[in-house]
Short mmCIF file of C-alpha atoms in Angstrom, two decimals:
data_model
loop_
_atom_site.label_atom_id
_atom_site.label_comp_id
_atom_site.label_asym_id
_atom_site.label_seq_id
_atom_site.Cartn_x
_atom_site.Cartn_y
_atom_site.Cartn_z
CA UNK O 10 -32.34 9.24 -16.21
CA UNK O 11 -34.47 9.50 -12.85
CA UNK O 12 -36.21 12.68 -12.42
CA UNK O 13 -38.61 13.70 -10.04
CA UNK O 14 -40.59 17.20 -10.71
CA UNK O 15 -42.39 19.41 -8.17
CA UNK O 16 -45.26 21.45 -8.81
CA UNK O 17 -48.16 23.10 -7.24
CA UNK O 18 -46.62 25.72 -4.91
CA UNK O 19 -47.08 29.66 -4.33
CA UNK O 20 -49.13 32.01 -1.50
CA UNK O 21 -51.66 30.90 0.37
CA UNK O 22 -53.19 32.26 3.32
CA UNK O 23 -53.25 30.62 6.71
CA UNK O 24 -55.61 28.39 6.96
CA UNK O 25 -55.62 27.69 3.58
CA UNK O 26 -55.28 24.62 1.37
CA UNK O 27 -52.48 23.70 -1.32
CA UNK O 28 -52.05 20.76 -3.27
CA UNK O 29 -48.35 19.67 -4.75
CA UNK O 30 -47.25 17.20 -7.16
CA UNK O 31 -44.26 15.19 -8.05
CA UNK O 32 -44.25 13.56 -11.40
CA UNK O 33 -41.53 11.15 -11.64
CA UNK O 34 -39.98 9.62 -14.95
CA UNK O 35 -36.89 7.47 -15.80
CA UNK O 36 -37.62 4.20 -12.55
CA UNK O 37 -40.17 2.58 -12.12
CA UNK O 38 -42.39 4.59 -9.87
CA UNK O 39 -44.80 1.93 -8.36
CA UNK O 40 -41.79 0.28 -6.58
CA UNK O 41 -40.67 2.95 -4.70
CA UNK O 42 -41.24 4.18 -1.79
CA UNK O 43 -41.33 8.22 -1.89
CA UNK O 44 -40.89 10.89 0.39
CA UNK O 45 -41.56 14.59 0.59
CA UNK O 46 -38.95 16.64 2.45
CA UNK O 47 -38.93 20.40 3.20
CA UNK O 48 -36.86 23.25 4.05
CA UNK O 49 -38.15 26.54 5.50
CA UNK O 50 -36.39 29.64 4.07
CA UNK O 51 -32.73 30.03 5.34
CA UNK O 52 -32.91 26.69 7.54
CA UNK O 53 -32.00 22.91 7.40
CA UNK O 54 -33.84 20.59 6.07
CA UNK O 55 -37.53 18.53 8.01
CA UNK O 56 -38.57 15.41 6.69
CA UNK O 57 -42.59 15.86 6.41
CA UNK O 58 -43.95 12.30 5.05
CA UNK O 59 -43.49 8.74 3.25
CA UNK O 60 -45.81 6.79 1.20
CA UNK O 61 -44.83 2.91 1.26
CA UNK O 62 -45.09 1.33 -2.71
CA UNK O 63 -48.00 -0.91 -3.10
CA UNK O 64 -46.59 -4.23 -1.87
CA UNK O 65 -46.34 -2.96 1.31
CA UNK O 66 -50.31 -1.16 1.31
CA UNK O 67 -49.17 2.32 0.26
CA UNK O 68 -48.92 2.86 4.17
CA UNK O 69 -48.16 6.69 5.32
CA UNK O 70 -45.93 8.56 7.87
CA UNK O 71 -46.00 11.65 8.93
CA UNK O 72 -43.99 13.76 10.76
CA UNK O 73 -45.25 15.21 14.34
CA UNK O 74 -45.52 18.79 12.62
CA UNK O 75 -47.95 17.94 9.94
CA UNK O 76 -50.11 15.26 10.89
CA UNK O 77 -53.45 15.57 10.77
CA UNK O 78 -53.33 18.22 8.69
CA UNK O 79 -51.11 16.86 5.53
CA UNK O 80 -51.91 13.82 3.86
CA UNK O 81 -49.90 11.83 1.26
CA UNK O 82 -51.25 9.84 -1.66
CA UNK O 83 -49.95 8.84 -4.88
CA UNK O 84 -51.26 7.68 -8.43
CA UNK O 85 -49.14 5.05 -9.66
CA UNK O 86 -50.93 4.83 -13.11
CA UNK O 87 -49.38 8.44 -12.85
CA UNK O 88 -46.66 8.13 -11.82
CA UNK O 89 -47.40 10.89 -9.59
CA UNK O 90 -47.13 11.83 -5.53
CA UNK O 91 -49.54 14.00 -3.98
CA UNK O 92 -49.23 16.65 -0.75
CA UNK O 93 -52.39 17.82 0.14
CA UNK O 94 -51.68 20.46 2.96
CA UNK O 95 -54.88 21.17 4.65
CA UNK O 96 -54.82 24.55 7.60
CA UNK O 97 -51.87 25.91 6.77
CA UNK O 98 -49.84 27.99 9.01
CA UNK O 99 -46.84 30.53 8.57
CA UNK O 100 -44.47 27.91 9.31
CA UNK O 101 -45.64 25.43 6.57
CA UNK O 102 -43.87 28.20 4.80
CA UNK O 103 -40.96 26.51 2.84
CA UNK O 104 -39.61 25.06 -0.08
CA UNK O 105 -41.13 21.14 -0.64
CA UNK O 106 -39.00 18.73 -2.22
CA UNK O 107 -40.06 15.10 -3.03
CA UNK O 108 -37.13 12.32 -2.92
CA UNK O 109 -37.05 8.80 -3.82
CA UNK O 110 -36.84 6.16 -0.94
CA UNK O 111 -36.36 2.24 -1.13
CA UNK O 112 -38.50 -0.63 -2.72
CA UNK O 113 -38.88 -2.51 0.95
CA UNK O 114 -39.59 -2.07 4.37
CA UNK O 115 -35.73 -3.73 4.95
CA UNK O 116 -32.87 -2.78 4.84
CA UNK O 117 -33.60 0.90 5.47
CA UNK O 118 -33.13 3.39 2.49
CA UNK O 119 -32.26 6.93 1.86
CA UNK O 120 -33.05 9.34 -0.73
CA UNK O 121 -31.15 9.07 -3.74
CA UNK O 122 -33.10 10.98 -6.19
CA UNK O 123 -34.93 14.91 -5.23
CA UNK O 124 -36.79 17.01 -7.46
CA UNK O 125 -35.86 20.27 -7.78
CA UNK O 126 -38.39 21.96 -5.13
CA UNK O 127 -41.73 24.09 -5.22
CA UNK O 128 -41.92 27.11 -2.85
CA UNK O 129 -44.88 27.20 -0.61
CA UNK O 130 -45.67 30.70 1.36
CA UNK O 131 -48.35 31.24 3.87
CA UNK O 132 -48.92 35.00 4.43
CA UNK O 133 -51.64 37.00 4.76
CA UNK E 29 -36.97 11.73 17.91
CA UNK E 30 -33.38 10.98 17.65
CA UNK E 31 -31.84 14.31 17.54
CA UNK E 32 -28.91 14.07 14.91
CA UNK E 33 -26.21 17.10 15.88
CA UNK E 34 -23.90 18.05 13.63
CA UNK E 35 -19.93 19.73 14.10
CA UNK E 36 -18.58 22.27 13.39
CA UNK E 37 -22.34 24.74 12.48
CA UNK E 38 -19.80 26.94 10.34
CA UNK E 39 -16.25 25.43 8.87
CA UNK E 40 -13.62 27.75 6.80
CA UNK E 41 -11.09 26.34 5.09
CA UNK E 42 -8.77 26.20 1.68
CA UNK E 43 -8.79 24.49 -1.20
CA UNK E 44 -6.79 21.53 -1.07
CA UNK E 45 -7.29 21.29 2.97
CA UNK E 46 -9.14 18.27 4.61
CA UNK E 47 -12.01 18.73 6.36
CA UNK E 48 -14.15 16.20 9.04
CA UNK E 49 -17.71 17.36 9.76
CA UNK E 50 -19.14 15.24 12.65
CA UNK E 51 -22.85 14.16 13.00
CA UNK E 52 -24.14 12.68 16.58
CA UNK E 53 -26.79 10.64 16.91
CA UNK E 54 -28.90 10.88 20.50
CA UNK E 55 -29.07 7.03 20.31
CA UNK E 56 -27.67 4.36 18.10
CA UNK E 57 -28.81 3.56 14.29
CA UNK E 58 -26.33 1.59 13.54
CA UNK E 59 -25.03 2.36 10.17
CA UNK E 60 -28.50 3.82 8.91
CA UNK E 61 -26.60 6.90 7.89
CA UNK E 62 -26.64 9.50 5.06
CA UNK E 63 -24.82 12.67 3.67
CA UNK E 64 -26.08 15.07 1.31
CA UNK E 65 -24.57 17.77 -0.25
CA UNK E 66 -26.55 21.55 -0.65
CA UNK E 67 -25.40 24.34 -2.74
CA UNK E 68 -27.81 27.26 -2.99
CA UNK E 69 -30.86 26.75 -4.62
CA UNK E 70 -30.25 23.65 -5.21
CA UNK E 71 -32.05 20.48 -3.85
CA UNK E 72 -29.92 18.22 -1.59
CA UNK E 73 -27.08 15.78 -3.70
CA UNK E 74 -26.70 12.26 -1.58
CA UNK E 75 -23.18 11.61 -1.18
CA UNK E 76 -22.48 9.35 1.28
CA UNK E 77 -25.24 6.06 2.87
CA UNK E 78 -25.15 3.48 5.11
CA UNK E 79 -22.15 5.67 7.01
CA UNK E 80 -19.54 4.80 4.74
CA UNK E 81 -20.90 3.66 1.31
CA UNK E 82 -20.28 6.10 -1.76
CA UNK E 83 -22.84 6.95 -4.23
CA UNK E 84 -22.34 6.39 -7.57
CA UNK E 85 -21.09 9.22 -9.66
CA UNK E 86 -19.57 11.11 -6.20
CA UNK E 87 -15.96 11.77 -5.93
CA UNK E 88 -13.63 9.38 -4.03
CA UNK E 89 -11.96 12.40 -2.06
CA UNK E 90 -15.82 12.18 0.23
CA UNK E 91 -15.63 9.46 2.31
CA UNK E 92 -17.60 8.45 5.57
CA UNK E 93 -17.26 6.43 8.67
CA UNK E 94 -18.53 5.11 12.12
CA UNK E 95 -21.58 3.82 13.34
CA UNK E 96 -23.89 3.67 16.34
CA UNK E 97 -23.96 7.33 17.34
CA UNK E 98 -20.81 8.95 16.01
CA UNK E 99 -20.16 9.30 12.37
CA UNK E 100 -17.86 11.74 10.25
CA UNK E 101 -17.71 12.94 7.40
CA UNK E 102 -14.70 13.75 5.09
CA UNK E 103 -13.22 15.23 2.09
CA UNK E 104 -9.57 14.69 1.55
CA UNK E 105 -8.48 17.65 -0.39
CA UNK E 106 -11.50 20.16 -1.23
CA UNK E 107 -12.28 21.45 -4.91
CA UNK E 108 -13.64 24.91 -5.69
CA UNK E 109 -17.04 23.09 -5.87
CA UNK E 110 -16.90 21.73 -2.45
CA UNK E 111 -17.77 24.58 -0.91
CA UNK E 112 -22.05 23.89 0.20
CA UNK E 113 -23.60 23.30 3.20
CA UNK E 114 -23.87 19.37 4.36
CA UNK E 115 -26.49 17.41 6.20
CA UNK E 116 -26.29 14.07 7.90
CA UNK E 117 -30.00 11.88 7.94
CA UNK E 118 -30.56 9.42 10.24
CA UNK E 119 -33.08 6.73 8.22
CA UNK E 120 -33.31 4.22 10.78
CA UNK E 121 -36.41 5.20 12.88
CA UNK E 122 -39.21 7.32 11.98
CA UNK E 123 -39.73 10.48 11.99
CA UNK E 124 -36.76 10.52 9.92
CA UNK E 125 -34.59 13.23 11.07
CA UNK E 126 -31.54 15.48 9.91
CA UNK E 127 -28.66 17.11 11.50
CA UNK E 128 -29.09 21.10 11.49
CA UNK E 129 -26.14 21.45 8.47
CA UNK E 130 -22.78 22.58 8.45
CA UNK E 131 -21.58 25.05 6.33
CA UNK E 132 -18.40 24.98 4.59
CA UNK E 133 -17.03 28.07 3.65
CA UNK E 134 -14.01 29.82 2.05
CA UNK E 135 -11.86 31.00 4.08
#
């Protein structure tokens, strides 16, 4: 059974740092493709990030809102994905989910698999 | 960004009615297309992908369609459990991006 579990989240101030995790378990983590996805309180949902699987040079996107500041890595020997969140602001504020994307660059993929969430609030 | 809108923001209906929720695309992504399913805290369920294909384990009363820059979304007769908020994702050009949800309500 796949399952992907988020941890790492609660209050921070702005301007603060916060790292989260996602341990996944029943695939085989390396050949994914993973994703982090979030969802401010009461609102739809933003894609923040991707990290690409090792064949394809665990390559990064970010979204316009979070680059710069957010950076994605991953531990394969883990089987773990990484947020850091680096200057956080009040509308970082939301609950992170990671999600499980394809195994190549093409065709495209979507996320079949997302853990169950972490909050993250920045407040003062 | 391609802006993905979604139509109705708010539906009410019945069990047993059938529903269409309609996600626009600002330009084409062919049939990189997918719909996922939110109940309260809860994380997202896929549904539908690639526009029209079903994911395992989902009921056959979902069902998608189109391509380019219209696509719809539809349950045939709607169970008790239905009843969540649904998002369209466009995964054909980054930054990926979602439609702002429609909620489906009791009426």
């Amino acid at each position: 059974e796949v399952q992907l579990v988020e941890s790492g989240g609660g209050l921070v101030q702005p301007g603060g740092s916060l790292r989260l995790s996602c341990a996944g378990s029943g695939f085989t983590f390396s050949d994914r493709y993973m994703d982090w996805v979030r969802q401010a309180p009461g609102k739809g949902l933003e894609w923040v990030g991707r990290s690409r699987n090792k064949a394809n040079g665990y390559a990064t996107e970010y979204a316009a809102s979070v680059k710069g500041r957010f950076i994605i890595s991953r531990d394969d020997s883990k089987n773990s994905l990484y947020l850091q969140m680096n200057s956080l602001k009040t509308e970082d504020t939301a609950a992170y989910y990671c999600a499980r994307g394809g195994i190549r660059p093409f065709p495209s993929y979507y996320f079949d698999y997302w853990g169950q969430g972490t909050l993250v609030a920045v407040s003062s | 960004d391609i802006q993905m809108t979604q139509s109705p923001s708010t539906l009410s209906a019945s069990v047993g009615d059938r529903v269409t929720i309609t996600c626009r695309a600002s330009q084409s992504i062919s049939s990189w297309l997918a719909w996922y399913q939110q109940k309260p805290r809860e994380a997202p369920k896929l549904l539908i992908y690639k526009a029209s294909s079903l994911e395992s384990g989902v009921p056959s009363r979902f069902s998608g369609s189109g391509s380019a820059t219209e696509f719809t979304l539809t349950i045939s007769s709607l169970q008790p459990g239905d009843f969540a908020t649904y998002y369209c994702q466009q995964y054909s050009y980054y930054p990926y991006t979602f439609g702002q949800g429609t909620k489906l309500e009791i009426k």
